[in-house]
Amino acid sequence: MRRPESLNSYSVEVSPSAWKQLAHLPLESYQRIRQALDGIAAQLRSPTPVPLPKKEAEPLVSRSLSLEGHLVLYEVDTVRRRLTLREIVRTRP
C-alpha cells in the first residue's frame, strides 16, 4: 500500500537504452541530469489528490530539456504518475 505522501508523487525511471547512454557519461553529468529530472518530478506533484482516470485514457507526454551539451528526452505518464528518461543525445558545441 502506498503511503499518503507518495500518492501525489511522480516516480523517476530510466529506460534500459538510457541506462546504457548514462554509462558513458561522467558521474557529474549523470548527477546533474538526475537532479533535473527529480526537480521536474517534484514540480509535477499535484497539491490535492486527483480522481483516478478512466482506464481508456493513458496520456503520455514527451518532453525534453537541454543540459550541459546534452538533449535529455523524457516521457511523462500522467496516469501512472511516472517520469521516464528515454534517451540522452549529445548536442554539438
JSON list of C-alpha atoms in Angstrom, two decimals:
[
{"chain": "A", "resi": 1, "resn": "MET", "atom": "CA", "xyz": [0.00, 0.00, 0.00]},
{"chain": "A", "resi": 2, "resn": "ARG", "atom": "CA", "xyz": [1.32, 3.43, -0.92]},
{"chain": "A", "resi": 3, "resn": "ARG", "atom": "CA", "xyz": [1.91, 5.98, 1.81]},
{"chain": "A", "resi": 4, "resn": "PRO", "atom": "CA", "xyz": [-0.38, 9.06, 1.63]},
{"chain": "A", "resi": 5, "resn": "GLU", "atom": "CA", "xyz": [2.51, 11.41, 0.79]},
{"chain": "A", "resi": 6, "resn": "SER", "atom": "CA", "xyz": [3.51, 9.21, -2.16]},
{"chain": "A", "resi": 7, "resn": "LEU", "atom": "CA", "xyz": [0.05, 9.33, -3.75]},
{"chain": "A", "resi": 8, "resn": "ASN", "atom": "CA", "xyz": [0.85, 12.70, -5.33]},
{"chain": "A", "resi": 9, "resn": "SER", "atom": "CA", "xyz": [4.46, 11.88, -6.20]},
{"chain": "A", "resi": 10, "resn": "TYR", "atom": "CA", "xyz": [5.80, 11.10, -9.62]},
{"chain": "A", "resi": 11, "resn": "SER", "atom": "CA", "xyz": [8.43, 8.39, -9.77]},
{"chain": "A", "resi": 12, "resn": "VAL", "atom": "CA", "xyz": [11.52, 8.82, -11.94]},
{"chain": "A", "resi": 13, "resn": "GLU", "atom": "CA", "xyz": [12.52, 5.80, -14.02]},
{"chain": "A", "resi": 14, "resn": "VAL", "atom": "CA", "xyz": [15.22, 5.18, -16.61]},
{"chain": "A", "resi": 15, "resn": "SER", "atom": "CA", "xyz": [14.68, 3.08, -19.74]},
{"chain": "A", "resi": 16, "resn": "PRO", "atom": "CA", "xyz": [17.26, 0.33, -20.48]},
{"chain": "A", "resi": 17, "resn": "SER", "atom": "CA", "xyz": [18.62, 2.21, -23.50]},
{"chain": "A", "resi": 18, "resn": "ALA", "atom": "CA", "xyz": [19.03, 5.39, -21.44]},
{"chain": "A", "resi": 19, "resn": "TRP", "atom": "CA", "xyz": [20.95, 3.43, -18.78]},
{"chain": "A", "resi": 20, "resn": "LYS", "atom": "CA", "xyz": [23.43, 2.41, -21.48]},
{"chain": "A", "resi": 21, "resn": "GLN", "atom": "CA", "xyz": [23.80, 6.03, -22.56]},
{"chain": "A", "resi": 22, "resn": "LEU", "atom": "CA", "xyz": [24.23, 7.19, -18.95]},
{"chain": "A", "resi": 23, "resn": "ALA", "atom": "CA", "xyz": [27.06, 4.68, -18.50]},
{"chain": "A", "resi": 24, "resn": "HIS", "atom": "CA", "xyz": [29.14, 6.67, -21.00]},
{"chain": "A", "resi": 25, "resn": "LEU", "atom": "CA", "xyz": [28.70, 9.99, -19.20]},
{"chain": "A", "resi": 26, "resn": "PRO", "atom": "CA", "xyz": [30.88, 11.38, -16.41]},
{"chain": "A", "resi": 27, "resn": "LEU", "atom": "CA", "xyz": [29.40, 10.93, -12.93]},
{"chain": "A", "resi": 28, "resn": "GLU", "atom": "CA", "xyz": [28.84, 14.68, -12.58]},
{"chain": "A", "resi": 29, "resn": "SER", "atom": "CA", "xyz": [26.75, 14.78, -15.76]},
{"chain": "A", "resi": 30, "resn": "TYR", "atom": "CA", "xyz": [24.66, 11.83, -14.58]},
{"chain": "A", "resi": 31, "resn": "GLN", "atom": "CA", "xyz": [24.08, 13.53, -11.22]},
{"chain": "A", "resi": 32, "resn": "ARG", "atom": "CA", "xyz": [23.00, 16.81, -12.84]},
{"chain": "A", "resi": 33, "resn": "ILE", "atom": "CA", "xyz": [20.61, 15.03, -15.21]},
{"chain": "A", "resi": 34, "resn": "ARG", "atom": "CA", "xyz": [19.13, 13.03, -12.32]},
{"chain": "A", "resi": 35, "resn": "GLN", "atom": "CA", "xyz": [18.74, 16.17, -10.19]},
{"chain": "A", "resi": 36, "resn": "ALA", "atom": "CA", "xyz": [16.99, 17.96, -13.06]},
{"chain": "A", "resi": 37, "resn": "LEU", "atom": "CA", "xyz": [14.56, 15.06, -13.57]},
{"chain": "A", "resi": 38, "resn": "ASP", "atom": "CA", "xyz": [13.91, 14.78, -9.82]},
{"chain": "A", "resi": 39, "resn": "GLY", "atom": "CA", "xyz": [13.15, 18.51, -9.77]},
{"chain": "A", "resi": 40, "resn": "ILE", "atom": "CA", "xyz": [10.74, 18.19, -12.68]},
{"chain": "A", "resi": 41, "resn": "ALA", "atom": "CA", "xyz": [9.01, 15.24, -10.99]},
{"chain": "A", "resi": 42, "resn": "ALA", "atom": "CA", "xyz": [8.66, 17.27, -7.78]},
{"chain": "A", "resi": 43, "resn": "GLN", "atom": "CA", "xyz": [7.01, 20.10, -9.73]},
{"chain": "A", "resi": 44, "resn": "LEU", "atom": "CA", "xyz": [4.54, 17.66, -11.29]},
{"chain": "A", "resi": 45, "resn": "ARG", "atom": "CA", "xyz": [3.08, 16.77, -7.90]},
{"chain": "A", "resi": 46, "resn": "SER", "atom": "CA", "xyz": [-0.47, 17.96, -7.50]},
{"chain": "A", "resi": 47, "resn": "PRO", "atom": "CA", "xyz": [-1.38, 19.63, -4.20]},
{"chain": "A", "resi": 48, "resn": "THR", "atom": "CA", "xyz": [-4.61, 17.65, -3.83]},
{"chain": "A", "resi": 49, "resn": "PRO", "atom": "CA", "xyz": [-5.42, 14.04, -4.73]},
{"chain": "A", "resi": 50, "resn": "VAL", "atom": "CA", "xyz": [-6.58, 13.65, -8.29]},
{"chain": "A", "resi": 51, "resn": "PRO", "atom": "CA", "xyz": [-9.52, 11.36, -9.11]},
{"chain": "A", "resi": 52, "resn": "LEU", "atom": "CA", "xyz": [-8.49, 8.09, -10.72]},
{"chain": "A", "resi": 53, "resn": "PRO", "atom": "CA", "xyz": [-8.59, 8.40, -14.52]},
{"chain": "A", "resi": 54, "resn": "LYS", "atom": "CA", "xyz": [-10.61, 6.18, -16.78]},
{"chain": "A", "resi": 55, "resn": "LYS", "atom": "CA", "xyz": [-8.88, 3.01, -17.96]},
{"chain": "A", "resi": 56, "resn": "GLU", "atom": "CA", "xyz": [-9.07, 4.02, -21.65]},
{"chain": "A", "resi": 57, "resn": "ALA", "atom": "CA", "xyz": [-7.16, 7.26, -21.16]},
{"chain": "A", "resi": 58, "resn": "GLU", "atom": "CA", "xyz": [-3.41, 6.83, -20.85]},
{"chain": "A", "resi": 59, "resn": "PRO", "atom": "CA", "xyz": [-1.91, 10.15, -21.87]},
{"chain": "A", "resi": 60, "resn": "LEU", "atom": "CA", "xyz": [1.84, 10.19, -22.41]},
{"chain": "A", "resi": 61, "resn": "VAL", "atom": "CA", "xyz": [3.62, 13.46, -22.95]},
{"chain": "A", "resi": 62, "resn": "SER", "atom": "CA", "xyz": [7.11, 13.54, -24.48]},
{"chain": "A", "resi": 63, "resn": "ARG", "atom": "CA", "xyz": [9.36, 16.37, -23.34]},
{"chain": "A", "resi": 64, "resn": "SER", "atom": "CA", "xyz": [13.00, 17.35, -23.48]},
{"chain": "A", "resi": 65, "resn": "LEU", "atom": "CA", "xyz": [15.49, 19.59, -21.76]},
{"chain": "A", "resi": 66, "resn": "SER", "atom": "CA", "xyz": [18.93, 20.79, -22.74]},
{"chain": "A", "resi": 67, "resn": "LEU", "atom": "CA", "xyz": [21.61, 20.30, -20.12]},
{"chain": "A", "resi": 68, "resn": "GLU", "atom": "CA", "xyz": [25.41, 20.51, -20.36]},
{"chain": "A", "resi": 69, "resn": "GLY", "atom": "CA", "xyz": [25.68, 19.78, -24.07]},
{"chain": "A", "resi": 70, "resn": "HIS", "atom": "CA", "xyz": [23.08, 17.02, -23.97]},
{"chain": "A", "resi": 71, "resn": "LEU", "atom": "CA", "xyz": [19.46, 16.83, -25.02]},
{"chain": "A", "resi": 72, "resn": "VAL", "atom": "CA", "xyz": [17.57, 14.81, -22.41]},
{"chain": "A", "resi": 73, "resn": "LEU", "atom": "CA", "xyz": [14.40, 13.20, -23.75]},
{"chain": "A", "resi": 74, "resn": "TYR", "atom": "CA", "xyz": [11.83, 12.02, -21.24]},
{"chain": "A", "resi": 75, "resn": "GLU", "atom": "CA", "xyz": [8.21, 10.97, -21.10]},
{"chain": "A", "resi": 76, "resn": "VAL", "atom": "CA", "xyz": [5.58, 11.91, -18.52]},
{"chain": "A", "resi": 77, "resn": "ASP", "atom": "CA", "xyz": [2.84, 9.36, -17.85]},
{"chain": "A", "resi": 78, "resn": "THR", "atom": "CA", "xyz": [0.08, 11.22, -16.01]},
{"chain": "A", "resi": 79, "resn": "VAL", "atom": "CA", "xyz": [-1.94, 8.08, -15.37]},
{"chain": "A", "resi": 80, "resn": "ARG", "atom": "CA", "xyz": [0.83, 6.07, -13.74]},
{"chain": "A", "resi": 81, "resn": "ARG", "atom": "CA", "xyz": [2.42, 9.25, -12.32]},
{"chain": "A", "resi": 82, "resn": "ARG", "atom": "CA", "xyz": [5.79, 8.37, -13.78]},
{"chain": "A", "resi": 83, "resn": "LEU", "atom": "CA", "xyz": [8.56, 10.33, -15.48]},
{"chain": "A", "resi": 84, "resn": "THR", "atom": "CA", "xyz": [10.74, 8.07, -17.66]},
{"chain": "A", "resi": 85, "resn": "LEU", "atom": "CA", "xyz": [14.12, 9.05, -19.08]},
{"chain": "A", "resi": 86, "resn": "ARG", "atom": "CA", "xyz": [14.11, 7.73, -22.66]},
{"chain": "A", "resi": 87, "resn": "GLU", "atom": "CA", "xyz": [17.26, 9.00, -24.33]},
{"chain": "A", "resi": 88, "resn": "ILE", "atom": "CA", "xyz": [20.26, 11.27, -23.96]},
{"chain": "A", "resi": 89, "resn": "VAL", "atom": "CA", "xyz": [21.62, 12.85, -27.12]},
{"chain": "A", "resi": 90, "resn": "ARG", "atom": "CA", "xyz": [24.90, 14.76, -27.25]},
{"chain": "A", "resi": 91, "resn": "THR", "atom": "CA", "xyz": [24.43, 18.15, -28.89]},
{"chain": "A", "resi": 92, "resn": "ARG", "atom": "CA", "xyz": [27.03, 19.93, -30.94]},
{"chain": "A", "resi": 93, "resn": "PRO", "atom": "CA", "xyz": [29.04, 22.59, -29.10]}
]
